[in-house]
Amino acid sequence: MSAINLLEESIVEKTAGESESIPSQTFPDEVILDIDNVSISYSGNPAVKHVSFPIAKNRITSIIGPSGCGKSTLLRSINRMNDFIDGVTVDGNFIYAGHNVYSSRIDPVEVRRNIGMVFQKPNPFPKTIYKNISWGPQINGFTGSMDELVEKSLRQAALWDEVRDRLHESALGLSGGQQQRLCIARALAMEPDILLMDEPCSALDPISTSHIEDLLFDLKSRYTIVIVTHNMQQAARISDYTAFLEMGDLIEFGITDQLFTRPNQKRTEEYVTGRFG
Amino acid sequence: MQMREMETLKHSDVNQAKKIDIRKTRVRWGEFLIESSLGLCAMISIFTTGVIIFILAQESLGFFEAVSPFDFFFGTSWVPLFEPSSYGVLPLLWGTMLITIGAALFAIPTGLASAIYLSEYASPRMRAVVKPVLEVLAGIPTVVYGYFALTFVTPLLRKMVPGLEVFNALSGAIVVGVMILPTIATLSDNALRAVPDSLRQGAYALGATSLEVTTRVVVPAGLSGVMASFLLAISRAIGETMAVTLAAGATPNLSLTFLESIQTMTAYIVQVSMGDTPAGGIAYQTLFAVAGLLFVITLILNIVSQWILSKFREVYE
């Protein structure tokens, strides 16, 4: 207990110490989540090694890199979804709302209520469209008007007009792209602080993909988005910041335009110009 | 270029040298033999089922020539072997129902809880121990359960429940419940494990607790498989013979409590089959009427549970 307290205090000092840390001087945005020296391993095999970068509030941060570079692992660790995989160990700190998400004093259920997630494959519940949206708020004790919340969430996910007449039909009757937007709406209904997206367009056709990309632009004003993608054009199109991972190492983190046009690292340049990966 | 030309030349040479004939020139007798003997084996069970249904129908028809179906289905007294005889099947049907309801009351909650534990909470190591043990329960001969009921469960119950007869429905229901427990636990566990992990993750990502994920996403998603397991287990309880014959006795009875001796349809069949009832008489034909009724009930239950299971397979696609 005391060790953890000490650890957290030192971290708070570090992020508060303006002159030394990178963020406040060169980082133009408010930091909502600080990934600080994070290492993740599966049964002793390292998947992510000593990665640090900040997540900016109300911005889209994308994590790119070749398959197996640890980008999904890193994303899923942010809201402790890796808790369900045996043998995962996480070192380092994810500083969110003044606490390390992995501290023993933290309730992972509360973390996930505030940090939502959209998965690679659409995973609607085998329930009606309406209940897919209302489920999360309901178990979390939402007391307002559920009809309004459902409509608002579906509108935010640009799905309302397509499903308004079939809210009480099964969500499994929707197309893949619609299902994925339903999953986004479901996450938005919780009004999360941060929305994590794990290759949300990889199972979708180009038209559905462009729907979702447009959607992310609109959502930026209200939410912070962290998106993992293997599609570099997508990262370049939609994100404000980009982190490039390779073999578990953070090769480069920066403003997206810079990282794609004038990367500091040779590996980054080779990757974004398509010479490998 | 030259190399390639040479290669194609070589190739056509080979083709010319080898004569190709793709016409059918011989019958493969070995293939034919194997195929037909495999088919024959498959036919055996179909043939047997056909013969059983035929005999059941034939003898039952003989029975219903002598006894009106109304008296059989709605009569409240079952005295087929003594004069004055009466052939109301309700006491037997009730005996079967009493055992089945009692067994289900015990086995459904316990079995579902075991399945939830196995699929959602148990560590892989725990599963590797618990599941085989459950399956061993299913492999114990039913006569052993009957004996177990008579020599262990009943004496124990008689200490706790005053007025319990030596042969009683309660003890029978409990052992049949224990017997069908593995069916429910194993099949429900399969149904719950078939629920894709992505649904669990989706629910956790919305800030759900393990309990909420299990009771409000996983169990509803696997519900048709779980229901099918209930129905299969119930149809097994209805058809169960030895345990109830030994534990619950042979007194056709419309008793409302579990304390008295009753007789189930199957126990009646055992009683008559082992006695010296002459073939061909009406008492003999009651066997087939009761067996036919039993067959129809379990058949319907099996068809319904198959139908539910096949619906369940479509759910996530």
Coordinates of C-alpha atoms in Angstrom, one line a residue:
Chain A
M1 CA 0.0 0.0 0.0
S2 CA 2.6 2.5 1.1
A3 CA 4.8 1.6 -1.8
I4 CA 2.1 2.3 -4.2
N5 CA 1.3 5.6 -2.5
L6 CA 4.9 6.6 -2.9
L7 CA 4.9 5.6 -6.5
E8 CA 1.9 7.6 -7.3
E9 CA 3.1 10.7 -5.5
S10 CA 6.3 10.6 -7.4
I11 CA 4.4 10.3 -10.6
V12 CA 2.1 13.2 -9.8
E13 CA 5.2 15.3 -9.1
K14 CA 6.7 14.3 -12.3
T15 CA 3.8 15.3 -14.4
A16 CA 3.4 18.4 -12.5
G17 CA 7.1 19.4 -12.8
E18 CA 6.7 21.5 -15.9
S19 CA 10.2 22.4 -16.9
E20 CA 11.5 18.8 -17.2
S21 CA 8.8 16.8 -18.7
I22 CA 8.2 16.9 -22.4
P23 CA 4.4 17.5 -22.4
S24 CA 3.8 21.0 -21.2
Q25 CA 6.5 22.7 -23.2
T26 CA 6.3 21.0 -26.6
F27 CA 2.9 19.5 -26.2
P28 CA 0.2 22.0 -27.2
D29 CA -2.8 20.1 -25.8
E30 CA -4.2 19.2 -22.4
V31 CA -3.1 15.7 -21.4
I32 CA -6.1 13.4 -20.4
L33 CA -4.1 10.2 -20.0
D34 CA -0.4 9.8 -19.6
I35 CA 1.2 6.5 -20.7
D36 CA 4.3 6.4 -18.6
N37 CA 7.1 3.9 -19.1
V38 CA 4.7 1.0 -19.8
S39 CA 5.8 -2.5 -20.4
I40 CA 3.5 -5.4 -21.0
S41 CA 4.3 -9.1 -21.3
Y42 CA 2.4 -12.3 -21.9
S43 CA 3.7 -15.1 -19.6
G44 CA 7.1 -13.4 -19.6
N45 CA 7.3 -12.6 -23.3
P46 CA 7.5 -8.9 -23.7
A47 CA 4.9 -7.4 -26.1
V48 CA 5.3 -3.7 -25.2
K49 CA 8.6 -2.3 -23.9
H50 CA 9.0 1.0 -21.9
V51 CA 6.5 3.0 -23.9
S52 CA 5.6 6.6 -22.9
F53 CA 3.5 9.1 -24.7
P54 CA 0.6 11.4 -23.7
I55 CA -3.0 11.2 -24.9
A56 CA -4.4 14.7 -25.7
K57 CA -7.9 15.6 -24.6
N58 CA -10.5 16.1 -27.4
R59 CA -8.0 14.9 -30.0
I60 CA -7.7 11.7 -32.0
T61 CA -4.5 9.8 -31.3
S62 CA -3.7 6.8 -33.5
I63 CA -1.3 4.0 -32.8
I64 CA 0.2 2.4 -35.9
G65 CA 2.7 -0.3 -36.6
P66 CA 3.1 -3.7 -38.3
S67 CA 1.2 -6.8 -37.1
G68 CA 2.4 -8.0 -33.7
C69 CA 4.0 -4.7 -32.7
G70 CA 1.9 -4.6 -29.5
K71 CA -0.4 -1.8 -30.5
S72 CA -3.7 -3.6 -29.6
T73 CA -2.1 -5.0 -26.4
L74 CA -1.2 -1.4 -25.4
L75 CA -4.7 -0.1 -26.2
R76 CA -6.5 -2.9 -24.4
S77 CA -4.3 -2.2 -21.3
I78 CA -5.6 1.3 -21.0
N79 CA -9.0 0.2 -19.7
R80 CA -7.8 -3.0 -18.2
M81 CA -9.4 -5.3 -20.8
N82 CA -6.2 -7.4 -20.6
D83 CA -7.3 -8.4 -17.1
F84 CA -9.2 -11.3 -18.6
I85 CA -6.2 -12.8 -20.4
D86 CA -4.2 -15.2 -18.2
G87 CA -0.5 -14.4 -17.7
V88 CA -0.5 -10.8 -18.7
T89 CA 1.6 -8.5 -16.6
V90 CA 1.6 -4.7 -16.9
D91 CA 4.4 -2.5 -15.5
G92 CA 4.6 1.2 -15.6
N93 CA 1.8 3.7 -15.2
F94 CA -1.3 4.8 -17.0
I95 CA -2.1 8.1 -15.2
Y96 CA -5.7 8.9 -15.6
A97 CA -7.7 11.3 -13.4
G98 CA -4.8 11.6 -11.0
H99 CA -4.3 7.8 -10.5
N100 CA -2.5 4.9 -12.0
V101 CA -5.2 2.8 -13.6
Y102 CA -3.3 -0.3 -12.3
S103 CA -3.1 0.7 -8.7
S104 CA -4.7 -1.7 -6.3
R105 CA -7.0 1.1 -5.1
I106 CA -8.6 1.4 -8.5
D107 CA -11.8 -0.4 -9.4
P108 CA -11.4 -1.6 -13.0
V109 CA -15.2 -1.5 -13.5
E110 CA -15.1 2.2 -12.8
V111 CA -12.2 2.6 -15.2
R112 CA -14.2 0.9 -18.0
R113 CA -17.3 3.1 -17.3
N114 CA -15.2 6.1 -18.1
I115 CA -12.9 4.6 -20.8
G116 CA -15.1 2.9 -23.4
M117 CA -14.0 0.6 -26.1
V118 CA -15.0 -0.4 -29.7
F119 CA -13.6 -3.7 -30.9
Q120 CA -12.1 -4.9 -34.2
K121 CA -15.1 -7.1 -35.1
P122 CA -18.6 -5.6 -34.4
N123 CA -19.9 -7.4 -31.3
P124 CA -23.5 -6.3 -30.8
F125 CA -25.4 -8.2 -28.1
P126 CA -28.0 -10.7 -29.5
K127 CA -30.7 -8.3 -28.2
T128 CA -32.8 -5.5 -29.9
I129 CA -31.1 -2.4 -31.3
Y130 CA -32.7 -0.4 -28.4
K131 CA -31.5 -2.8 -25.7
N132 CA -28.0 -2.8 -27.1
I133 CA -27.8 0.9 -26.4
S134 CA -29.7 0.9 -23.1
W135 CA -27.9 -2.0 -21.6
G136 CA -24.8 -0.2 -20.4
P137 CA -26.6 2.9 -18.9
Q138 CA -29.2 0.6 -17.3
I139 CA -26.7 -1.5 -15.4
N140 CA -24.9 1.6 -14.3
G141 CA -28.0 3.1 -12.8
F142 CA -29.0 5.7 -15.4
T143 CA -32.2 7.4 -14.3
G144 CA -32.9 9.9 -17.1
S145 CA -35.1 9.3 -20.1
M146 CA -33.8 6.2 -21.8
D147 CA -35.6 6.9 -25.1
E148 CA -33.8 10.2 -25.4
L149 CA -30.5 8.7 -24.6
V150 CA -30.9 6.0 -27.2
E151 CA -31.9 8.5 -29.8
K152 CA -29.0 10.8 -28.9
S153 CA -26.5 8.0 -29.0
L154 CA -27.7 6.6 -32.3
R155 CA -27.7 10.1 -33.8
Q156 CA -24.1 10.7 -32.6
A157 CA -23.1 7.4 -34.3
A158 CA -24.9 8.5 -37.5
L159 CA -27.2 5.5 -37.4
W160 CA -30.5 7.0 -36.2
D161 CA -32.0 7.5 -39.6
E162 CA -31.3 4.0 -40.7
V163 CA -32.8 2.3 -37.6
R164 CA -35.4 4.6 -36.2
D165 CA -38.2 2.4 -37.5
R166 CA -36.7 -0.9 -36.3
L167 CA -35.4 -0.1 -32.8
H168 CA -37.0 -3.2 -31.4
E169 CA -35.7 -5.6 -33.9
S170 CA -32.6 -7.7 -33.4
A171 CA -29.3 -5.9 -33.8
L172 CA -28.0 -9.0 -35.6
G173 CA -30.2 -8.1 -38.6
L174 CA -28.0 -5.0 -39.3
S175 CA -25.2 -5.0 -41.8
G176 CA -21.6 -5.1 -40.6
G177 CA -21.0 -1.4 -41.0
Q178 CA -24.3 -0.7 -39.2
Q179 CA -23.4 -3.1 -36.4
Q180 CA -20.1 -1.4 -35.9
R181 CA -21.8 2.0 -35.7
L182 CA -24.2 0.5 -33.2
C183 CA -21.2 -0.6 -31.1
I184 CA -19.9 2.9 -31.2
A185 CA -23.4 4.2 -30.2
R186 CA -23.4 1.7 -27.4
A187 CA -20.1 3.0 -26.1
L188 CA -21.2 6.6 -26.5
A189 CA -24.3 6.0 -24.5
M190 CA -22.1 5.6 -21.5
E191 CA -20.8 9.1 -22.2
P192 CA -17.2 8.0 -21.8
D193 CA -14.3 10.3 -21.2
I194 CA -12.1 8.4 -23.6
L195 CA -13.1 6.1 -26.4
L196 CA -10.6 3.4 -27.4
M197 CA -11.0 1.8 -30.8
D198 CA -9.2 -1.3 -31.8
E199 CA -9.0 -1.4 -35.7
P200 CA -12.7 -0.5 -35.9
C201 CA -12.8 -0.5 -39.6
S202 CA -10.8 -3.6 -40.4
A203 CA -13.9 -5.8 -40.9
L204 CA -15.7 -3.2 -43.0
D205 CA -16.2 -2.2 -46.6
P206 CA -14.8 1.2 -47.8
I207 CA -18.2 2.9 -47.7
S208 CA -18.8 1.9 -44.1
T209 CA -15.2 2.9 -43.3
S210 CA -15.7 6.4 -44.6
H211 CA -18.9 6.7 -42.6
I212 CA -17.0 5.9 -39.5
E213 CA -14.1 8.2 -40.3
D214 CA -16.6 11.1 -40.8
L215 CA -18.1 10.1 -37.5
L216 CA -14.8 10.3 -35.6
F217 CA -14.3 13.9 -36.8
D218 CA -17.7 14.8 -35.4
L219 CA -17.1 13.0 -32.1
K220 CA -13.7 14.8 -31.5
S221 CA -15.4 17.8 -30.0
R222 CA -16.9 15.8 -27.2
Y223 CA -14.7 12.8 -26.7
T224 CA -11.0 11.8 -26.7
I225 CA -10.3 9.0 -29.1
V226 CA -7.5 6.6 -29.2
I227 CA -7.5 4.4 -32.3
V228 CA -5.4 1.5 -33.3
T229 CA -5.1 1.0 -37.1
H230 CA -3.0 -0.9 -39.5
N231 CA -4.2 1.4 -42.3
M232 CA -1.6 4.3 -42.5
Q233 CA -3.8 6.4 -44.8
Q234 CA -6.5 6.2 -42.2
A235 CA -4.2 7.3 -39.4
A236 CA -3.0 10.2 -41.6
R237 CA -6.5 11.2 -42.5
I238 CA -8.2 11.2 -39.2
S239 CA -5.7 11.6 -36.3
D240 CA -4.0 14.6 -34.7
Y241 CA -1.3 12.6 -33.0
T242 CA 0.3 9.3 -34.1
A243 CA 2.4 6.8 -32.2
F244 CA 4.5 4.4 -34.2
L245 CA 5.3 1.1 -32.5
E246 CA 7.5 -1.7 -33.8
M247 CA 8.3 -4.9 -32.0
G248 CA 6.9 -3.5 -28.8
D249 CA 9.1 -0.4 -28.9
L250 CA 7.8 3.1 -29.4
I251 CA 9.8 4.3 -32.4
E252 CA 8.2 7.7 -32.7
F253 CA 5.4 9.8 -31.3
G254 CA 4.4 13.1 -32.7
I255 CA 1.9 15.3 -34.5
T256 CA 0.4 13.3 -37.3
D257 CA 1.4 15.6 -40.2
Q258 CA 5.0 15.8 -39.0
L259 CA 5.3 12.1 -38.4
F260 CA 4.1 11.3 -41.9
T261 CA 5.9 14.1 -43.8
R262 CA 9.1 14.7 -41.8
P263 CA 9.6 11.8 -39.5
N264 CA 12.6 11.9 -37.1
Q265 CA 13.4 8.3 -37.3
K266 CA 14.4 6.4 -40.4
R267 CA 12.3 3.3 -39.4
T268 CA 9.2 5.6 -39.3
E269 CA 10.0 6.9 -42.7
E270 CA 10.4 3.4 -44.1
Y271 CA 7.1 2.3 -42.6
V272 CA 4.9 5.2 -43.6
T273 CA 6.3 5.3 -47.1
G274 CA 5.4 1.6 -47.3
R275 CA 8.9 0.2 -47.6
F276 CA 8.1 -2.5 -45.0
G277 CA 5.3 -3.7 -42.8
Chain B
M1 CA 14.0 -18.1 -73.9
Q2 CA 15.7 -21.1 -75.2
M3 CA 15.5 -22.9 -71.9
R4 CA 11.7 -22.5 -71.8
E5 CA 11.3 -23.8 -75.3
M6 CA 13.2 -26.8 -74.5
E7 CA 11.2 -27.5 -71.5
T8 CA 7.9 -27.3 -73.3
L9 CA 9.2 -29.6 -76.0
K10 CA 10.2 -32.1 -73.4
H11 CA 6.7 -31.8 -71.8
S12 CA 4.9 -32.6 -75.1
D13 CA 7.2 -35.6 -75.6
V14 CA 6.1 -37.0 -72.3
N15 CA 2.5 -36.5 -73.1
Q16 CA 2.8 -38.2 -76.4
A17 CA 4.5 -41.2 -74.9
K18 CA 1.9 -41.7 -72.1
K19 CA -1.5 -42.8 -73.3
I20 CA -4.3 -41.2 -71.3
D21 CA -7.6 -42.9 -70.9
I22 CA -10.2 -41.5 -68.6
R23 CA -13.1 -43.8 -69.4
K24 CA -14.6 -46.1 -66.8
T25 CA -13.1 -49.5 -67.3
R26 CA -13.7 -51.4 -64.1
V27 CA -16.0 -51.6 -61.1
R28 CA -14.3 -51.0 -57.7
W29 CA -15.9 -53.9 -55.7
G30 CA -14.1 -53.1 -52.5
E31 CA -15.5 -49.6 -52.4
F32 CA -19.0 -50.9 -53.1
L33 CA -18.7 -53.5 -50.4
I34 CA -17.6 -51.1 -47.8
E35 CA -20.2 -48.5 -48.7
S36 CA -23.1 -50.9 -48.6
S37 CA -22.0 -52.6 -45.3
L38 CA -21.7 -49.1 -43.7
G39 CA -25.1 -48.3 -45.0
L40 CA -26.5 -51.5 -43.6
C41 CA -25.2 -50.8 -40.1
A42 CA -26.8 -47.4 -40.3
M43 CA -30.1 -49.0 -41.3
I44 CA -30.1 -51.3 -38.3
S45 CA -31.1 -48.6 -35.8
I46 CA -33.7 -47.2 -38.2
F47 CA -35.2 -50.7 -38.7
T48 CA -35.2 -51.3 -35.0
T49 CA -37.0 -48.0 -34.3
G50 CA -39.5 -48.9 -37.0
V51 CA -40.2 -52.3 -35.5
I52 CA -40.6 -50.9 -32.0
I53 CA -43.1 -48.3 -33.2
F54 CA -45.0 -50.9 -35.1
I55 CA -45.3 -53.3 -32.2
L56 CA -46.2 -50.5 -29.8
A57 CA -48.9 -49.3 -32.1
Q58 CA -50.3 -52.7 -32.9
E59 CA -50.6 -53.9 -29.3
S60 CA -51.9 -50.5 -28.1
L61 CA -54.6 -50.7 -30.7
G62 CA -55.5 -54.1 -29.3
F63 CA -55.7 -52.6 -25.9
F64 CA -57.9 -49.7 -27.0
E65 CA -60.3 -52.1 -28.6
A66 CA -61.0 -53.4 -25.1
V67 CA -60.7 -50.2 -23.1
S68 CA -62.0 -46.9 -24.3
P69 CA -59.2 -44.2 -24.8
F70 CA -61.3 -41.9 -22.6
D71 CA -61.1 -44.3 -19.6
F72 CA -57.4 -44.8 -20.2
F73 CA -56.4 -41.1 -20.4
F74 CA -58.8 -39.7 -17.9
G75 CA -59.5 -42.5 -15.4
T76 CA -58.1 -41.9 -12.0
S77 CA -57.6 -45.5 -10.9
W78 CA -55.0 -47.9 -12.2
V79 CA -55.8 -51.6 -11.2
P80 CA -54.9 -53.6 -14.3
L81 CA -54.0 -56.9 -12.7
F82 CA -56.9 -57.6 -10.3
E83 CA -60.6 -57.8 -10.5
P84 CA -62.5 -55.5 -10.7
S85 CA -59.9 -53.9 -13.0
S86 CA -59.7 -50.3 -14.1
Y87 CA -57.3 -48.8 -16.6
G88 CA -57.0 -45.1 -15.8
V89 CA -53.4 -44.1 -16.5
L90 CA -53.5 -40.8 -14.6
P91 CA -52.0 -42.2 -11.4
L92 CA -49.0 -43.6 -13.3
L93 CA -48.7 -40.3 -15.3
W94 CA -48.9 -38.4 -12.1
G95 CA -46.2 -40.6 -10.4
T96 CA -43.9 -39.9 -13.4
M97 CA -44.7 -36.2 -13.2
L98 CA -44.1 -36.1 -9.5
I99 CA -40.6 -37.7 -9.9
T100 CA -39.8 -35.5 -12.9
I101 CA -40.9 -32.2 -11.2
G102 CA -39.0 -33.1 -8.0
A103 CA -35.9 -34.0 -10.0
A104 CA -36.1 -30.9 -12.1
L105 CA -36.6 -28.7 -9.0
F106 CA -33.3 -30.1 -7.7
A107 CA -31.3 -30.5 -10.9
I108 CA -32.2 -27.3 -12.9
P109 CA -30.9 -24.7 -10.4
T110 CA -27.9 -26.9 -9.3
G111 CA -27.0 -27.9 -12.9
L112 CA -27.3 -24.3 -14.2
A113 CA -25.2 -23.0 -11.3
S114 CA -22.5 -25.7 -12.0
A115 CA -22.6 -24.7 -15.7
I116 CA -22.2 -21.0 -14.9
Y117 CA -19.3 -21.8 -12.5
L118 CA -17.6 -24.1 -15.0
S119 CA -17.9 -21.8 -18.0
E120 CA -17.5 -18.3 -16.4
Y121 CA -15.6 -18.6 -13.2
A122 CA -13.6 -21.8 -12.9
S123 CA -9.9 -21.7 -13.8
P124 CA -8.9 -24.1 -16.6
R125 CA -7.3 -26.3 -14.0
M126 CA -10.5 -26.4 -11.9
R127 CA -12.5 -27.2 -15.0
A128 CA -10.2 -30.1 -15.9
V129 CA -11.0 -31.7 -12.6
V130 CA -14.7 -30.9 -12.2
K131 CA -16.0 -31.6 -15.6
P132 CA -14.8 -35.2 -15.9
V133 CA -16.1 -35.9 -12.4
L134 CA -19.5 -34.6 -13.4
E135 CA -19.4 -36.9 -16.4
V136 CA -18.6 -39.9 -14.3
L137 CA -21.8 -39.2 -12.5
A138 CA -23.6 -39.7 -15.8
G139 CA -21.9 -43.0 -16.3
I140 CA -23.0 -44.7 -13.1
P141 CA -25.6 -47.5 -13.8
T142 CA -29.1 -46.3 -12.8
V143 CA -29.7 -49.4 -10.7
V144 CA -26.9 -48.2 -8.5
Y145 CA -28.7 -44.9 -8.0
G146 CA -31.8 -46.8 -7.0
Y147 CA -30.0 -48.9 -4.5
F148 CA -28.2 -45.7 -3.2
A149 CA -31.7 -44.1 -2.8
L150 CA -33.1 -47.1 -0.9
T151 CA -30.1 -47.8 1.4
F152 CA -28.7 -44.3 2.0
V153 CA -31.0 -41.4 0.9
T154 CA -34.3 -42.8 2.3
P155 CA -32.9 -43.7 5.8
L156 CA -31.3 -40.2 6.0
L157 CA -34.6 -38.5 4.9
R158 CA -36.7 -40.5 7.4
K159 CA -34.6 -39.1 10.2
M160 CA -35.5 -35.6 9.0
V161 CA -39.0 -35.9 7.5
P162 CA -41.6 -37.5 9.8
G163 CA -44.1 -39.7 8.2
L164 CA -41.9 -40.6 5.2
E165 CA -42.7 -44.1 3.9
V166 CA -39.9 -46.6 3.1
F167 CA -40.8 -46.2 -0.6
N168 CA -41.4 -42.6 -1.4
A169 CA -41.4 -40.1 -4.2
L170 CA -39.1 -37.7 -2.5
S171 CA -36.1 -40.1 -2.4
G172 CA -36.7 -41.1 -6.0
A173 CA -37.0 -37.5 -7.1
I174 CA -33.7 -36.6 -5.4
V175 CA -31.7 -39.5 -7.0
V176 CA -33.2 -38.9 -10.4
G177 CA -32.3 -35.2 -9.9
V178 CA -28.7 -36.2 -9.1
M179 CA -28.7 -38.4 -12.2
I180 CA -29.8 -35.8 -14.6
L181 CA -27.6 -33.1 -13.1
P182 CA -24.6 -33.9 -15.3
T183 CA -26.8 -33.7 -18.4
I184 CA -27.9 -30.2 -17.5
A185 CA -24.4 -29.1 -16.3
T186 CA -22.5 -30.4 -19.3
L187 CA -24.9 -29.3 -22.0
S188 CA -25.5 -25.9 -20.5
D189 CA -21.8 -25.4 -20.0
N190 CA -21.3 -26.2 -23.7
A191 CA -24.1 -23.7 -24.6
L192 CA -22.5 -20.9 -22.4
R193 CA -19.1 -21.6 -23.7
A194 CA -20.4 -21.3 -27.3
V195 CA -21.3 -17.7 -26.5
P196 CA -18.5 -15.7 -28.2
D197 CA -16.0 -14.0 -26.0
S198 CA -16.5 -10.8 -27.9
L199 CA -19.9 -10.4 -26.3
R200 CA -18.3 -10.8 -22.8
Q201 CA -15.7 -8.2 -23.7
G202 CA -18.3 -5.9 -25.1
A203 CA -20.2 -6.0 -21.8
Y204 CA -17.1 -5.6 -19.7
A205 CA -16.1 -2.6 -21.8
L206 CA -19.4 -1.0 -20.8
G207 CA -18.4 -1.2 -17.1
A208 CA -20.3 -4.4 -16.3
T209 CA -19.3 -6.6 -13.3
S210 CA -18.7 -10.3 -13.8
L211 CA -22.1 -11.1 -12.3
E212 CA -23.8 -8.7 -14.7
V213 CA -21.9 -10.1 -17.7
T214 CA -22.9 -13.6 -16.7
T215 CA -26.6 -13.1 -15.8
R216 CA -27.5 -10.4 -18.3
V217 CA -25.4 -11.2 -21.4
V218 CA -24.0 -14.7 -21.4
V219 CA -26.9 -16.7 -20.0
P220 CA -29.5 -14.9 -22.2
A221 CA -27.4 -15.4 -25.2
G222 CA -27.0 -19.1 -24.5
L223 CA -30.5 -19.5 -23.3
S224 CA -31.8 -21.7 -26.1
G225 CA -29.0 -24.2 -25.5
V226 CA -29.6 -24.1 -21.8
M227 CA -33.4 -24.7 -22.3
A228 CA -32.6 -27.6 -24.6
S229 CA -30.5 -29.1 -21.9
F230 CA -33.3 -28.8 -19.4
L231 CA -35.7 -30.5 -21.8
L232 CA -33.3 -33.4 -22.6
A233 CA -32.7 -33.9 -18.9
I234 CA -36.4 -33.9 -18.2
S235 CA -37.1 -36.4 -20.9
R236 CA -34.4 -38.5 -19.3
A237 CA -36.1 -38.2 -15.9
I238 CA -39.4 -39.2 -17.5
G239 CA -37.9 -42.3 -19.0
E240 CA -35.9 -43.3 -16.0
T241 CA -36.7 -46.8 -14.7
M242 CA -34.6 -48.6 -12.2
A243 CA -33.9 -45.8 -9.7
V244 CA -37.6 -44.9 -9.4
T245 CA -38.7 -48.5 -9.2
L246 CA -36.4 -49.2 -6.3
A247 CA -36.8 -45.9 -4.5
A248 CA -40.4 -44.9 -5.1
G249 CA -42.2 -48.2 -5.0
A250 CA -45.1 -49.7 -6.9
T251 CA -48.3 -48.1 -5.6
P252 CA -50.2 -46.2 -8.3
N253 CA -51.3 -43.1 -6.4
L254 CA -52.6 -39.6 -7.1
S255 CA -50.8 -38.4 -3.9
L256 CA -50.0 -34.7 -3.8
T257 CA -47.1 -35.1 -1.4
F258 CA -43.7 -36.6 -1.9
L259 CA -44.0 -38.7 1.2
E260 CA -45.9 -41.7 0.0
S261 CA -45.1 -44.6 -2.3
I262 CA -46.1 -44.0 -5.9
Q263 CA -45.6 -45.8 -9.2
T264 CA -44.3 -44.3 -12.4
M265 CA -45.1 -45.5 -15.9
T266 CA -41.7 -47.1 -16.2
A267 CA -41.9 -48.8 -12.8
Y268 CA -45.2 -50.3 -13.9
I269 CA -43.6 -51.7 -17.0
V270 CA -40.9 -53.3 -14.9
Q271 CA -43.5 -54.8 -12.5
V272 CA -45.5 -56.4 -15.2
S273 CA -42.6 -57.5 -17.3
M274 CA -41.1 -59.4 -14.4
G275 CA -44.3 -60.9 -13.1
D276 CA -46.1 -63.8 -14.6
T277 CA -48.6 -61.9 -16.7
P278 CA -49.6 -64.1 -19.6
A279 CA -48.9 -62.8 -23.1
G280 CA -51.8 -61.8 -25.2
G281 CA -54.2 -60.8 -22.4
I282 CA -55.4 -57.3 -21.7
A283 CA -53.1 -56.9 -18.7
Y284 CA -50.2 -57.7 -21.1
Q285 CA -51.4 -55.2 -23.5
T286 CA -51.5 -52.4 -20.9
L287 CA -47.7 -52.7 -21.1
F288 CA -47.7 -51.4 -24.7
A289 CA -50.3 -48.8 -24.1
V290 CA -48.2 -47.3 -21.2
A291 CA -45.0 -47.7 -23.2
G292 CA -46.6 -46.1 -26.2
L293 CA -47.6 -43.1 -24.1
L294 CA -44.1 -42.9 -22.6
F295 CA -42.6 -43.1 -26.1
V296 CA -44.8 -40.3 -27.4
I297 CA -44.0 -38.0 -24.4
T298 CA -40.3 -38.4 -24.6
L299 CA -40.3 -38.2 -28.4
I300 CA -42.1 -34.8 -28.3
L301 CA -39.7 -33.5 -25.7
N302 CA -36.7 -34.6 -27.7
I303 CA -38.1 -33.1 -30.9
V304 CA -38.8 -29.8 -29.1
S305 CA -35.3 -29.7 -27.6
Q306 CA -33.7 -30.5 -31.0
W307 CA -35.7 -27.7 -32.5
I308 CA -34.6 -25.3 -29.8
L309 CA -31.0 -26.3 -30.3
S310 CA -31.1 -25.8 -34.0
K311 CA -32.6 -22.4 -33.5
F312 CA -29.7 -21.6 -31.1
R313 CA -27.1 -22.5 -33.7
E314 CA -28.2 -19.6 -35.9
V315 CA -28.1 -16.9 -33.3
Y316 CA -24.6 -15.5 -33.7
E317 CA -24.3 -15.8 -37.5

